[in-house]
């Protein structure tokens, strides 16, 4: 993918091929001509079979692109054909003798871009421009670099462009996070796309301190402090819209590990149907959020989309005649017409303190980012009793378990029974790419993981991912939710008041209840996802109704 968007961040973008690289190339070109080594002015055509002989990581490191195999020899275009050691390494990896040719820096960048992508090309060019400045000390001992040196390196145009490129490609690639992970001999870059980490061509190790320093400067962090965790925030504009990045660093034995959470409002699905919620579930949710008061909980592990679901519910619920206030840690997306309060424990603003203050603001609807302690649950329940609709999240494996969690946090069972209106549990799975998915016969391996009823329901076939240009060969595009929704009834309220066990409470749920696995399997039958995605996402959910 070649980025086409413009990222307004940091210094003005400049050409990554700096004059140092051009000077080096001129010397190499003259030496190659004297030795009779070929030299290319323009990027030639390449053979995919030859390119496949080198991984992007190796190609970037040795600054070489395999072109084709001729008479049993591998022809390789190299930034520096005089690097015999690199040529020998290529021959060892490819298991073929190597013929070398040089290439102009501009042509080399285009060649690398065609073969291995834009990021690989930029890293290779960056390496070409900085290779001579790297010392063994800076390659292997990041701590030896002074803060002032890091700041100086981080302000270099090459480094600024490289970091901007990572962010740009991640946003365009629909990534939710960027991970920068330092190891002994390499620095890894990964993007999380549709819940799965995808490794990118790594930048040279000697750029580690400067690259991480650049991110910390952008996030307004203390660049000199490398031994304690830090949190920061980057705001940028991409193609006319605002994108926020929440930045977190932690010290590891080989340097600071960085994670940038990308909060792109344009990618936020603000309706329950886009999240993959079925019509029966949507109808029930619509009735629940129309309640004038009560408590509605969304549960699931971290990263299961709970906050996104609540945002979609608030979007549906919004009415200028209602006062809607949220308290969150942090405020991930700005919602039009909604008063949003960020938690700030350092200044004494916790969920419980903020919730008390919110109730003096005459709200109709309150979203509490998470119920974490007995004080918050007590205030939330009493707020629901006094005429407010409270929406919040909990970390539990399934919907019914939320009842036990509330009681464990100090809530009286009779109060829980009085205020609780609904419990929604969810998981996220990858959505099949509609352009390339296909049906295949149900395999014996898949059958062994299904119940007899599920095997019958699939009618001997299942949907599989294939991979195409639309989904970048992954077979998946975006994610969807697998839900289970419990609407309170009189039997459940009586059971909670009597403090029945969770297994007994499950038997009191309405008869049309579907757990997350069952909801996911219905979506797999329709071709929205695969059986393996449902099983992966719901492995901690029973495969029977109760």
Short mmCIF file of C-alpha atoms in Angstrom, two decimals:
data_model
loop_
_atom_site.label_atom_id
_atom_site.label_comp_id
_atom_site.label_asym_id
_atom_site.label_seq_id
_atom_site.Cartn_x
_atom_site.Cartn_y
_atom_site.Cartn_z
CA UNK A 1 0.00 0.00 0.00
CA UNK A 2 1.29 3.42 -0.91
CA UNK A 3 -0.01 6.10 1.43
CA UNK A 4 -1.96 8.83 -0.31
CA UNK A 5 -3.27 10.79 2.67
CA UNK A 6 -1.63 13.79 4.24
CA UNK A 7 -0.69 13.70 7.88
CA UNK A 8 -0.39 17.10 9.53
CA UNK A 9 2.00 16.35 12.34
CA UNK A 10 5.48 17.49 13.29
CA UNK A 11 7.75 19.25 10.83
CA UNK A 12 7.10 19.71 7.14
CA UNK A 13 7.64 16.48 5.20
CA UNK A 14 10.86 16.30 3.22
CA UNK A 15 12.43 13.77 0.87
CA UNK A 16 13.79 10.87 2.89
CA UNK A 17 16.65 10.35 0.45
CA UNK A 18 19.11 12.79 1.99
CA UNK A 19 22.23 14.25 0.41
CA UNK A 20 24.44 11.88 2.44
CA UNK A 21 22.83 8.91 0.72
CA UNK A 22 23.21 10.57 -2.72
CA UNK A 23 26.89 11.29 -2.08
CA UNK A 24 27.47 7.71 -0.99
CA UNK A 25 25.65 6.43 -4.10
CA UNK A 26 27.82 8.54 -6.41
CA UNK A 27 30.99 7.05 -4.95
CA UNK A 28 29.61 3.53 -5.17
CA UNK A 29 28.49 4.07 -8.79
CA UNK A 30 31.96 5.16 -9.92
CA UNK A 31 33.60 2.25 -8.13
CA UNK A 32 31.14 -0.26 -9.66
CA UNK A 33 31.78 1.07 -13.17
CA UNK A 34 35.51 0.72 -12.62
CA UNK A 35 34.99 -2.92 -11.54
CA UNK A 36 32.55 -3.73 -14.37
CA UNK A 37 29.56 -4.20 -12.05
CA UNK A 38 26.24 -3.28 -13.71
CA UNK A 39 24.31 -0.17 -12.75
CA UNK A 40 20.61 0.57 -13.25
CA UNK A 41 19.19 4.04 -13.81
CA UNK A 42 15.53 2.96 -13.59
CA UNK A 43 13.73 0.25 -11.58
CA UNK A 44 13.43 -2.91 -13.75
CA UNK A 45 10.67 -5.50 -13.81
CA UNK A 46 10.90 -8.13 -11.06
CA UNK A 47 9.97 -11.79 -10.76
CA UNK A 48 7.72 -12.52 -7.73
CA UNK A 49 9.43 -15.91 -7.34
CA UNK A 50 12.78 -14.15 -6.92
CA UNK A 51 11.39 -11.58 -4.47
CA UNK A 52 9.95 -14.39 -2.35
CA UNK A 53 13.48 -15.69 -1.71
CA UNK A 54 14.17 -12.79 0.68
CA UNK A 55 11.88 -11.72 3.53
CA UNK A 56 11.19 -7.98 3.90
CA UNK A 57 13.27 -7.96 7.09
CA UNK A 58 16.36 -9.34 5.33
CA UNK A 59 15.85 -7.20 2.22
CA UNK A 60 15.68 -4.04 4.33
CA UNK A 61 18.73 -4.97 6.37
CA UNK A 62 20.99 -5.80 3.40
CA UNK A 63 19.41 -3.10 1.19
CA UNK A 64 18.80 -5.45 -1.72
CA UNK A 65 15.93 -6.58 -3.97
CA UNK A 66 16.08 -9.89 -5.91
CA UNK A 67 15.16 -9.26 -9.54
CA UNK A 68 15.10 -12.65 -11.30
CA UNK A 69 16.91 -15.95 -11.69
CA UNK A 70 19.12 -16.16 -14.81
CA UNK A 71 20.98 -19.33 -15.77
CA UNK A 72 20.88 -20.63 -12.23
CA UNK A 73 22.07 -17.35 -10.67
CA UNK A 74 20.03 -14.85 -8.68
CA UNK A 75 20.32 -11.30 -10.02
CA UNK A 76 20.07 -8.85 -7.12
CA UNK A 77 19.79 -5.06 -7.22
CA UNK A 78 21.73 -3.67 -4.28
CA UNK A 79 22.05 -0.18 -2.86
CA UNK A 80 25.71 -1.02 -2.35
CA UNK A 81 26.89 -3.82 -4.71
CA UNK A 82 30.35 -3.53 -3.15
CA UNK A 83 29.01 -5.06 0.07
CA UNK A 84 30.33 -8.59 -0.47
CA UNK A 85 29.18 -9.72 2.96
CA UNK A 86 25.57 -8.83 2.14
CA UNK A 87 25.83 -10.63 -1.21
CA UNK A 88 27.17 -13.74 0.53
CA UNK A 89 24.31 -13.63 3.04
CA UNK A 90 21.76 -13.40 0.20
CA UNK A 91 23.40 -16.36 -1.58
CA UNK A 92 23.24 -18.42 1.63
CA UNK A 93 19.58 -17.62 2.26
CA UNK A 94 18.48 -18.07 -1.37
CA UNK A 95 20.73 -21.13 -1.88
CA UNK A 96 21.79 -19.69 -5.24
CA UNK A 97 24.92 -17.95 -6.49
CA UNK A 98 24.36 -14.19 -6.70
CA UNK A 99 25.01 -11.68 -9.48
CA UNK A 100 25.07 -8.05 -8.29
CA UNK A 101 23.94 -4.85 -9.92
CA UNK A 102 23.82 -1.33 -8.55
CA UNK A 103 20.85 1.00 -8.76
CA UNK A 104 20.26 4.72 -8.43
CA UNK A 105 18.89 5.72 -4.97
CA UNK A 106 15.57 6.94 -6.39
CA UNK A 107 15.15 3.80 -8.49
CA UNK A 108 16.16 1.66 -5.52
CA UNK A 109 13.44 3.24 -3.38
CA UNK A 110 10.81 2.58 -6.06
CA UNK A 111 12.09 -0.98 -6.48
CA UNK A 112 11.90 -1.66 -2.76
CA UNK A 113 8.44 -0.10 -2.66
CA UNK A 114 7.15 -2.37 -5.44
CA UNK A 115 8.65 -5.48 -3.90
CA UNK A 116 8.08 -5.03 -0.18
CA UNK A 117 5.87 -1.98 0.39
CA UNK A 118 6.28 1.67 1.29
CA UNK A 119 7.41 1.12 4.88
CA UNK A 120 10.21 -1.20 3.82
CA UNK A 121 11.39 1.34 1.24
CA UNK A 122 11.43 4.20 3.74
CA UNK A 123 13.30 2.15 6.34
CA UNK A 124 15.87 1.01 3.78
CA UNK A 125 16.41 4.61 2.64
CA UNK A 126 16.66 5.75 6.25
CA UNK A 127 19.23 3.07 6.91
CA UNK A 128 21.17 4.15 3.84
CA UNK A 129 21.29 7.72 5.06
CA UNK A 130 22.29 6.87 8.63
CA UNK A 131 24.34 3.70 8.40
CA UNK A 132 27.68 5.44 8.73
CA UNK A 133 26.58 7.32 11.81
CA UNK A 134 25.67 4.19 13.74
CA UNK A 135 28.28 2.91 16.12
CA UNK A 136 28.46 -0.41 17.88
CA UNK A 137 27.76 1.42 21.12
CA UNK A 138 24.50 2.96 19.92
CA UNK A 139 23.41 -0.26 18.24
CA UNK A 140 23.83 -2.41 21.31
CA UNK A 141 23.68 0.01 24.22
CA UNK A 142 20.71 2.32 23.90
CA UNK A 143 21.22 3.60 27.45
CA UNK A 144 24.57 5.13 26.39
CA UNK A 145 22.78 7.77 24.32
CA UNK A 146 22.23 11.02 26.21
CA UNK A 147 18.82 12.69 26.27
CA UNK A 148 20.18 15.68 24.35
CA UNK A 149 21.46 13.38 21.59
CA UNK A 150 18.11 11.60 21.41
CA UNK A 151 16.33 14.93 21.10
CA UNK A 152 18.69 16.02 18.32
CA UNK A 153 18.25 12.76 16.39
CA UNK A 154 14.48 12.80 16.90
CA UNK A 155 14.24 16.21 15.22
CA UNK A 156 15.96 15.04 12.02
CA UNK A 157 13.65 15.25 8.96
CA UNK A 158 14.38 11.61 8.09
CA UNK A 159 13.25 10.44 11.52
CA UNK A 160 10.19 12.70 11.52
CA UNK A 161 9.10 11.31 8.16
CA UNK A 162 9.68 7.73 9.27
CA UNK A 163 7.49 8.08 12.38
CA UNK A 164 4.84 9.96 10.39
CA UNK A 165 4.85 7.12 7.88
CA UNK A 166 4.21 4.47 10.54
CA UNK A 167 1.26 6.44 11.86
CA UNK A 168 -0.08 7.20 8.38
CA UNK A 169 0.06 3.58 7.23
CA UNK A 170 -1.52 2.37 10.47
CA UNK A 171 -4.46 4.76 10.10
CA UNK A 172 -4.96 3.90 6.44
CA UNK A 173 -4.69 0.20 7.27
CA UNK A 174 -7.53 0.44 9.84
CA UNK A 175 -5.17 -0.41 12.71
CA UNK A 176 -6.37 0.16 16.27
CA UNK A 177 -2.88 0.15 17.80
CA UNK A 178 0.78 0.61 16.88
CA UNK A 179 3.30 -1.41 18.91
CA UNK A 180 7.01 -0.53 19.04
CA UNK A 181 8.86 -3.38 20.77
CA UNK A 182 12.62 -3.32 21.51
CA UNK A 183 14.59 -6.57 21.61
CA UNK A 184 18.29 -7.34 21.90
CA UNK A 185 19.12 -7.21 18.19
CA UNK A 186 16.04 -5.68 16.59
CA UNK A 187 13.23 -3.19 16.96
CA UNK A 188 9.83 -4.56 15.98
CA UNK A 189 6.88 -2.56 14.66
CA UNK A 190 3.43 -4.16 14.73
CA UNK A 191 -0.05 -2.94 13.80
CA UNK A 192 -3.15 -4.42 15.42
CA UNK A 193 -5.75 -4.82 12.67
CA UNK A 194 -9.12 -6.42 13.42
CA UNK A 195 -7.77 -7.61 16.75
CA UNK A 196 -4.68 -9.36 15.34
CA UNK A 197 -1.09 -8.06 15.50
CA UNK A 198 0.62 -7.84 12.11
CA UNK A 199 4.39 -7.41 12.08
CA UNK A 200 5.84 -4.75 9.77
CA UNK A 201 9.33 -4.50 8.22
CA UNK A 202 11.53 -3.46 11.15
CA UNK A 203 13.49 -0.21 11.27
CA UNK A 204 17.24 -0.48 11.92
CA UNK A 205 18.10 -1.11 15.54
CA UNK A 206 20.35 1.93 15.76
CA UNK A 207 17.33 4.20 15.21
CA UNK A 208 15.57 2.85 18.32
CA UNK A 209 16.41 5.69 20.72
CA UNK A 210 15.62 8.40 18.16
CA UNK A 211 12.40 6.77 16.94
CA UNK A 212 11.00 6.27 20.45
CA UNK A 213 12.26 9.71 21.41
CA UNK A 214 10.36 11.21 18.48
CA UNK A 215 7.11 9.55 19.61
CA UNK A 216 7.66 10.82 23.18
CA UNK A 217 8.28 14.37 21.95
CA UNK A 218 5.04 14.25 19.95
CA UNK A 219 3.16 12.93 23.00
CA UNK A 220 4.61 15.64 25.30
CA UNK A 221 6.40 13.08 27.48
CA UNK A 222 9.64 13.44 29.42
CA UNK A 223 12.23 12.31 26.89
CA UNK A 224 14.97 12.03 29.55
CA UNK A 225 12.96 9.61 31.72
CA UNK A 226 13.36 6.08 30.40
CA UNK A 227 12.91 3.96 33.52
CA UNK A 228 9.30 4.58 34.59
CA UNK A 229 6.05 4.13 32.61
CA UNK A 230 4.63 7.25 31.01
CA UNK A 231 1.35 8.15 29.32
CA UNK A 232 0.84 10.80 26.68
CA UNK A 233 -1.49 12.01 23.98
CA UNK A 234 -1.06 13.02 20.33
CA UNK A 235 -3.69 14.92 18.34
CA UNK A 236 -3.33 15.10 14.58
CA UNK A 237 -5.38 15.75 11.49
CA UNK A 238 -5.61 13.14 8.76
CA UNK A 239 -7.49 13.86 5.52
CA UNK A 240 -9.46 16.65 7.18
CA UNK A 241 -10.51 14.73 10.30
CA UNK A 242 -9.14 14.66 13.83
CA UNK A 243 -7.41 11.50 15.03
CA UNK A 244 -6.24 11.01 18.62
CA UNK A 245 -3.43 8.70 19.73
CA UNK A 246 -3.13 7.56 23.36
CA UNK A 247 0.54 6.78 23.93
CA UNK A 248 1.89 4.48 26.63
CA UNK A 249 5.52 3.60 27.35
CA UNK A 250 6.97 1.02 29.73
CA UNK A 251 10.65 0.23 30.38
CA UNK A 252 11.92 -3.19 29.29
CA UNK A 253 15.39 -4.76 29.52
CA UNK A 254 16.18 -3.59 25.96
CA UNK A 255 14.60 -0.14 26.05
CA UNK A 256 11.15 1.39 26.17
CA UNK A 257 8.17 -0.44 24.70
CA UNK A 258 5.60 1.90 23.15
CA UNK A 259 1.94 1.35 22.33
CA UNK A 260 -0.11 3.96 20.49
CA UNK A 261 -3.88 3.45 20.61
CA UNK A 262 -5.47 5.03 17.53
CA UNK A 263 -8.81 6.69 18.22
CA UNK A 264 -10.26 7.53 14.83
CA UNK A 265 -13.83 8.75 15.21
CA UNK A 266 -14.55 8.18 11.53
CA UNK A 267 -14.00 4.44 12.04
CA UNK A 268 -16.39 4.23 15.00
CA UNK A 269 -19.63 2.41 14.11
CA UNK A 270 -22.31 4.45 15.86
CA UNK A 271 -25.23 2.10 15.32
CA UNK A 272 -25.87 -1.34 16.76
CA UNK A 273 -26.48 -2.92 13.36
CA UNK A 274 -22.97 -1.99 12.18
CA UNK A 275 -21.61 -3.75 15.26
CA UNK A 276 -23.22 -6.97 14.05
CA UNK A 277 -26.12 -7.04 16.48
CA UNK A 278 -29.06 -9.09 15.22
CA UNK A 279 -32.52 -7.52 14.86
CA UNK A 280 -34.04 -9.32 17.90
CA UNK A 281 -31.15 -8.07 20.05
CA UNK A 282 -31.44 -4.55 18.62
CA UNK A 283 -35.17 -4.45 19.31
CA UNK A 284 -34.59 -5.52 22.91
CA UNK A 285 -31.78 -2.97 23.35
CA UNK A 286 -34.04 -0.22 21.96
CA UNK A 287 -36.64 -1.06 24.61
CA UNK A 288 -34.02 -1.13 27.37
CA UNK A 289 -32.46 2.26 26.59
CA UNK A 290 -35.89 3.84 26.39
CA UNK A 291 -36.44 3.06 30.09
CA UNK A 292 -36.72 6.26 32.17
CA UNK A 293 -34.53 4.77 34.91
CA UNK A 294 -32.65 1.61 35.82
CA UNK A 295 -29.23 0.01 35.28
CA UNK A 296 -28.00 -1.47 31.99
CA UNK A 297 -24.63 -3.25 32.03
CA UNK A 298 -22.38 -4.31 29.14
CA UNK A 299 -19.85 -6.96 30.11
CA UNK A 300 -16.84 -8.69 28.61
CA UNK A 301 -13.03 -8.72 28.77
CA UNK A 302 -10.80 -5.80 27.83
CA UNK A 303 -10.95 -5.11 24.09
CA UNK A 304 -14.32 -6.75 23.51
CA UNK A 305 -15.97 -3.54 22.30
CA UNK A 306 -18.02 -2.66 25.39
CA UNK A 307 -17.44 1.10 25.19
CA UNK A 308 -18.19 1.15 21.45
CA UNK A 309 -21.51 -0.59 22.11
CA UNK A 310 -22.41 1.95 24.78
CA UNK A 311 -21.48 4.82 22.44
CA UNK A 312 -23.76 3.31 19.79
CA UNK A 313 -26.54 3.07 22.37
CA UNK A 314 -26.03 6.71 23.41
CA UNK A 315 -26.08 7.79 19.77
CA UNK A 316 -29.43 6.04 19.37
CA UNK A 317 -30.64 7.48 22.67
CA UNK A 318 -29.61 11.08 22.02
CA UNK A 319 -32.40 13.62 22.22
CA UNK A 320 -31.91 17.38 22.77
CA UNK A 321 -34.61 17.17 25.43
CA UNK A 322 -32.43 14.83 27.53
CA UNK A 323 -29.34 15.66 29.55
CA UNK A 324 -26.72 12.98 28.88
CA UNK A 325 -23.44 12.94 30.82
CA UNK A 326 -20.58 10.42 30.69
CA UNK A 327 -17.60 9.86 32.98
CA UNK A 328 -14.83 7.85 31.32
CA UNK A 329 -11.20 6.81 31.72
CA UNK A 330 -10.25 8.16 29.24
CA UNK A 331 -12.81 9.83 26.96
CA UNK A 332 -12.09 7.82 23.81
CA UNK A 333 -14.41 9.55 21.33
CA UNK A 334 -16.25 12.85 21.40
CA UNK A 335 -20.02 12.47 21.08
CA UNK A 336 -21.99 15.43 19.76
CA UNK A 337 -24.50 16.80 22.28
CA UNK A 338 -23.15 14.69 25.17
CA UNK A 339 -21.30 16.11 28.19
CA UNK A 340 -18.19 13.95 28.65
CA UNK A 341 -15.98 14.01 31.76
CA UNK A 342 -12.50 12.41 31.84
CA UNK A 343 -11.47 10.68 35.07
CA UNK A 344 -8.38 12.27 36.62
CA UNK A 345 -7.27 10.40 39.77
CA UNK A 346 -4.13 12.58 40.11
CA UNK A 347 -6.40 15.57 40.71
CA UNK A 348 -8.85 13.62 42.84
CA UNK A 349 -11.50 12.99 40.19
CA UNK A 350 -12.38 9.29 40.46
CA UNK A 351 -15.44 7.49 39.09
CA UNK A 352 -17.23 7.64 42.45
CA UNK A 353 -16.46 11.34 43.08
CA UNK A 354 -17.33 12.26 39.50
CA UNK A 355 -20.56 10.29 39.63
CA UNK A 356 -21.65 12.12 42.77
CA UNK A 357 -20.98 15.44 41.05
CA UNK A 358 -22.83 14.36 37.91
CA UNK A 359 -25.99 13.67 39.89
CA UNK A 360 -26.06 17.33 40.91
CA UNK A 361 -26.10 18.28 37.19
CA UNK A 362 -29.71 17.12 36.73
CA UNK A 363 -28.95 14.33 34.21
CA UNK A 364 -31.45 12.02 32.55
CA UNK A 365 -28.89 9.48 31.33
CA UNK A 366 -25.45 8.75 32.80
CA UNK A 367 -22.72 6.58 31.28
CA UNK A 368 -20.13 5.36 33.79
CA UNK A 369 -17.08 4.04 31.89
CA UNK A 370 -16.58 1.15 34.32
CA UNK A 371 -17.88 0.03 37.70
CA UNK A 372 -14.66 -0.77 39.56
CA UNK A 373 -15.38 -0.66 43.30
CA UNK A 374 -18.12 -0.93 45.90
CA UNK A 375 -18.44 2.85 46.24
CA UNK A 376 -19.14 3.29 42.53
CA UNK A 377 -21.61 0.41 42.42
CA UNK A 378 -23.43 1.80 45.45
CA UNK A 379 -23.79 5.27 43.89
CA UNK A 380 -24.79 3.79 40.50
CA UNK A 381 -27.54 1.66 42.06
CA UNK A 382 -28.90 4.51 44.16
CA UNK A 383 -28.83 6.78 41.11
CA UNK A 384 -30.86 4.24 39.16
CA UNK A 385 -33.33 4.05 42.04
CA UNK A 386 -33.83 7.83 42.05
CA UNK A 387 -34.91 8.24 38.44
CA UNK A 388 -31.76 8.04 36.29
CA UNK A 389 -30.88 5.64 33.50
CA UNK A 390 -27.34 4.38 34.22
CA UNK A 391 -25.24 2.66 31.56
CA UNK A 392 -21.94 1.06 32.53
CA UNK A 393 -19.52 -1.83 31.97
CA UNK A 394 -18.15 -4.74 34.01
CA UNK A 395 -15.46 -7.34 33.42
CA UNK A 396 -17.27 -10.71 33.55
CA UNK A 397 -17.28 -13.76 31.28
CA UNK A 398 -21.01 -13.79 30.60
CA UNK A 399 -24.13 -11.74 31.24
CA UNK A 400 -25.55 -13.54 34.27
CA UNK A 401 -22.18 -13.47 36.08
CA UNK A 402 -22.60 -9.70 36.38
CA UNK A 403 -25.22 -10.24 39.05
CA UNK A 404 -22.75 -12.13 41.25
CA UNK A 405 -20.08 -9.50 40.60
CA UNK A 406 -22.38 -6.68 41.78
CA UNK A 407 -23.22 -8.61 44.95
CA UNK A 408 -19.53 -9.38 45.55
CA UNK A 409 -18.84 -5.64 45.31
CA UNK A 410 -21.22 -4.99 48.20
CA UNK A 411 -24.57 -4.40 46.48
CA UNK A 412 -27.60 -5.78 48.29
CA UNK A 413 -29.34 -8.48 46.21
CA UNK A 414 -32.76 -6.86 46.61
CA UNK A 415 -31.38 -3.54 45.33
CA UNK A 416 -29.76 -5.26 42.32
CA UNK A 417 -33.08 -6.95 41.57
CA UNK A 418 -34.90 -3.62 41.79
CA UNK A 419 -32.69 -1.52 39.49
CA UNK A 420 -31.22 -3.97 36.97
CA UNK A 421 -32.98 -3.81 33.59
CA UNK A 422 -30.64 -5.60 31.21
CA UNK A 423 -27.29 -7.40 30.87
CA UNK A 424 -25.41 -7.52 27.58
CA UNK A 425 -22.26 -9.66 27.23
CA UNK A 426 -20.16 -9.60 24.09
CA UNK A 427 -17.04 -10.74 22.27
CA UNK A 428 -15.49 -9.58 18.99
CA UNK A 429 -14.62 -11.71 15.99
CA UNK A 430 -13.28 -10.87 12.55
CA UNK A 431 -15.80 -10.26 9.78
CA UNK A 432 -15.28 -12.14 6.51
CA UNK A 433 -14.33 -10.08 3.48
CA UNK A 434 -17.45 -9.99 1.30
CA UNK A 435 -15.35 -9.75 -1.87
CA UNK A 436 -13.53 -13.07 -1.51
CA UNK A 437 -15.29 -15.33 1.01
CA UNK A 438 -16.44 -18.71 -0.21
CA UNK A 439 -18.34 -21.78 0.96
CA UNK A 440 -16.51 -25.07 1.42
CA UNK A 441 -17.54 -28.51 2.67
CA UNK A 442 -17.59 -28.90 6.45
CA UNK A 443 -14.34 -30.66 7.43
CA UNK A 444 -14.07 -33.46 9.97
CA UNK A 445 -11.81 -31.25 12.08
CA UNK A 446 -14.52 -28.57 12.21
CA UNK A 447 -17.20 -31.12 12.97
CA UNK A 448 -15.20 -32.36 15.95
CA UNK A 449 -15.46 -28.89 17.50
CA UNK A 450 -19.21 -28.50 16.97
CA UNK A 451 -22.19 -29.88 18.86
CA UNK A 452 -24.51 -32.32 17.01
CA UNK A 453 -27.14 -29.57 16.72
CA UNK A 454 -24.60 -27.16 15.21
CA UNK A 455 -23.45 -29.74 12.66
CA UNK A 456 -27.05 -30.17 11.51
CA UNK A 457 -27.55 -26.39 11.34
CA UNK A 458 -24.51 -25.91 9.09
CA UNK A 459 -25.88 -28.43 6.57
CA UNK A 460 -22.46 -29.81 5.55
CA UNK A 461 -20.87 -26.48 4.50
CA UNK A 462 -19.12 -23.53 6.11
CA UNK A 463 -17.74 -20.16 5.00
CA UNK A 464 -14.00 -19.65 4.71
CA UNK A 465 -11.65 -16.70 4.21
CA UNK A 466 -9.68 -16.56 0.96
CA UNK A 467 -7.82 -13.26 0.73
CA UNK A 468 -7.85 -10.53 -1.92
CA UNK A 469 -6.63 -6.99 -2.50
CA UNK A 470 -9.65 -5.52 -0.71
CA UNK A 471 -8.73 -7.24 2.57
CA UNK A 472 -4.95 -7.17 2.00
CA UNK A 473 -4.91 -10.97 1.61
CA UNK A 474 -6.16 -11.54 5.17
CA UNK A 475 -9.62 -12.79 4.21
CA UNK A 476 -11.20 -10.52 6.84
CA UNK A 477 -12.32 -6.92 6.92
CA UNK A 478 -13.36 -5.22 10.19
CA UNK A 479 -14.98 -6.98 13.16
CA UNK A 480 -18.42 -7.84 14.44
CA UNK A 481 -19.84 -8.70 17.83
CA UNK A 482 -21.17 -11.94 19.26
CA UNK A 483 -23.78 -11.02 21.86
CA UNK A 484 -25.93 -12.46 24.61
CA UNK A 485 -28.63 -10.24 26.03
CA UNK A 486 -30.59 -10.88 29.22
CA UNK A 487 -33.69 -8.80 29.84
CA UNK A 488 -34.87 -8.89 33.41
CA UNK A 489 -38.16 -10.64 34.19
CA UNK A 490 -40.11 -11.21 37.41
CA UNK A 491 -38.65 -14.71 37.91
CA UNK A 492 -35.08 -13.41 37.64
CA UNK A 493 -35.79 -10.55 40.05
CA UNK A 494 -37.19 -12.99 42.61
CA UNK A 495 -34.21 -15.31 42.10
CA UNK A 496 -31.73 -12.49 42.69
CA UNK A 497 -33.58 -11.40 45.83
CA UNK A 498 -33.42 -15.01 47.11
CA UNK A 499 -29.68 -15.03 46.34
CA UNK A 500 -29.93 -18.08 44.06
CA UNK A 501 -26.77 -19.49 42.46
CA UNK A 502 -25.77 -18.35 38.97
CA UNK A 503 -26.65 -21.74 37.47
CA UNK A 504 -30.15 -21.47 38.96
CA UNK A 505 -30.49 -17.90 37.70
CA UNK A 506 -29.59 -19.03 34.17
CA UNK A 507 -32.58 -21.37 34.25
CA UNK A 508 -34.84 -18.35 34.83
CA UNK A 509 -33.75 -16.50 31.68
CA UNK A 510 -36.38 -16.10 28.96
CA UNK A 511 -36.68 -19.11 26.63
CA UNK A 512 -35.50 -17.36 23.47
CA UNK A 513 -32.12 -16.53 25.04
CA UNK A 514 -29.00 -17.19 22.91
CA UNK A 515 -25.53 -17.21 24.41
CA UNK A 516 -22.57 -15.61 22.60
CA UNK A 517 -21.46 -18.85 20.96
CA UNK A 518 -24.94 -19.55 19.62
CA UNK A 519 -25.23 -15.98 18.32
CA UNK A 520 -21.83 -16.32 16.67
CA UNK A 521 -22.70 -19.65 15.06
CA UNK A 522 -25.79 -18.11 13.47
CA UNK A 523 -23.56 -15.42 11.96
CA UNK A 524 -21.10 -18.07 10.76
CA UNK A 525 -23.96 -19.88 9.02
CA UNK A 526 -24.94 -16.62 7.29
CA UNK A 527 -21.37 -16.08 6.06
CA UNK A 528 -20.59 -13.04 8.22
CA UNK A 529 -17.68 -14.83 9.91
CA UNK A 530 -16.08 -18.26 10.21
CA UNK A 531 -16.60 -21.12 12.63
CA UNK A 532 -13.00 -20.82 13.80
CA UNK A 533 -13.49 -17.11 14.63
CA UNK A 534 -16.57 -17.90 16.70
CA UNK A 535 -14.77 -20.69 18.56
CA UNK A 536 -11.73 -18.49 19.19
CA UNK A 537 -13.75 -15.57 20.51
CA UNK A 538 -16.18 -17.59 22.64
CA UNK A 539 -13.91 -20.34 23.96
CA UNK A 540 -14.78 -19.38 27.55
CA UNK A 541 -18.54 -19.65 26.85
CA UNK A 542 -20.50 -22.87 27.31
CA UNK A 543 -21.47 -24.59 24.04
CA UNK A 544 -24.93 -25.37 25.33
CA UNK A 545 -27.69 -23.02 26.35
CA UNK A 546 -27.00 -23.35 30.06
#
